[in-house]
């Protein structure tokens, strides 16, 4: 018995593909004009919009052998939603551009739309897809632009942390890095190429870690909560706690001293200190608040902000990160231009 070949984009053409995808896309509450016209119209009650974009390319950013199309839709939504949330805004709308090989099964794009819809429903209810573009390319690429609304207050920048603030985090740290390490170590075949069957087995054995990497669940709602609670600085942890903490420290000209040992410290984490300090891609929200009493759930305090001890030639404070008062050892963050040892797949 031979399986019926999957219906591809080439088989049915763009118009029919869009007809199949549109009903699966999440509607945006703020959409005044949704998909189907030349452009969408989205309400912006605050008169300002928060806007961000991120592209995921097959190879450097994901592997089709590891990520299902559903995962890709979910992750593309989640990472962009996290960037909007990290400004203290509520995500309202997504615009999605896909360029994919013509041999791609239509069912893959339907699953990707399901992932987009389910991520919006789970992480940012009311946010939806208001438009996009579908193109052909040898490389599977998904690019999402997200728009958000500042619910009542000013955007939370990276530069507002002050000595005396506390440092707090909402969401997971290190799980996604653990998942990626597992995939690189055990989700590959003998030649080191990503292997779909091994990845599936790995995911059923380590669902929390592998799913954190392939379909992260950042606490999007916590971004606006932090803003309303007076957060002085915030970002989402995409490249690792130490590296992203340093971004706040440098932008603010302060020292972020993180707890390594003891309750709430990195060493109390079950994933391991290295993953917590260096692992990115969980998209937890890292924020500073003026006082411990201001820290709203689900944030938990993991450190404090101290005055910088060094200044540059112009007399500006030089920001840095310490762990238990000791200078933190940093590794490079995620760099899409860095190569890894595996082959294509
Ligand atoms: Mg970010």
PDB file of C-alpha atoms in Angstrom, residues 18 22 69 77-78 105 123-124 128 145 182 200 221 226 232 279 284 287 289 293 299-300 313 319-320 333 335 343:
ATOM      1  CA  UNK A  18      -4.932  31.215   1.972  1.00  0.00           C
ATOM      2  CA  UNK A  22      -7.560  32.139   7.101  1.00  0.00           C
ATOM      3  CA  UNK A  69       4.836  23.195  12.108  1.00  0.00           C
ATOM      4  CA  UNK A  77       4.029  34.071  18.222  1.00  0.00           C
ATOM      5  CA  UNK A  78       5.437  33.545  21.729  1.00  0.00           C
ATOM      6  CA  UNK A 105       2.375  20.248   2.447  1.00  0.00           C
ATOM      7  CA  UNK A 123      -0.559  33.496  26.233  1.00  0.00           C
ATOM      8  CA  UNK A 124      -2.276  36.684  25.042  1.00  0.00           C
ATOM      9  CA  UNK A 128      -4.771  37.813  16.786  1.00  0.00           C
ATOM     10  CA  UNK A 145       5.603  41.504  13.558  1.00  0.00           C
ATOM     11  CA  UNK A 182      19.167  17.419  24.973  1.00  0.00           C
ATOM     12  CA  UNK A 200       9.936  12.830  19.340  1.00  0.00           C
ATOM     13  CA  UNK A 221       0.400  38.837  31.078  1.00  0.00           C
ATOM     14  CA  UNK A 226       4.946  44.729  36.055  1.00  0.00           C
ATOM     15  CA  UNK A 232      11.712  50.576  36.512  1.00  0.00           C
ATOM     16  CA  UNK A 279      20.434  29.600  29.023  1.00  0.00           C
ATOM     17  CA  UNK A 284      11.122  34.865  31.113  1.00  0.00           C
ATOM     18  CA  UNK A 287      12.418  43.336  35.754  1.00  0.00           C
ATOM     19  CA  UNK A 289      11.138  47.251  41.009  1.00  0.00           C
ATOM     20  CA  UNK A 293       6.777  45.069  48.421  1.00  0.00           C
ATOM     21  CA  UNK A 299       7.574  37.731  39.728  1.00  0.00           C
ATOM     22  CA  UNK A 300      10.035  36.403  42.297  1.00  0.00           C
ATOM     23  CA  UNK A 313      36.287  58.180  30.567  1.00  0.00           C
ATOM     24  CA  UNK A 319      26.952  48.768  34.535  1.00  0.00           C
ATOM     25  CA  UNK A 320      27.810  45.175  35.348  1.00  0.00           C
ATOM     26  CA  UNK A 333      24.583  34.577  23.933  1.00  0.00           C
ATOM     27  CA  UNK A 335      24.352  34.245  17.736  1.00  0.00           C
ATOM     28  CA  UNK A 343      24.757  19.197   9.075  1.00  0.00           C
TER      29      UNK A 343
END
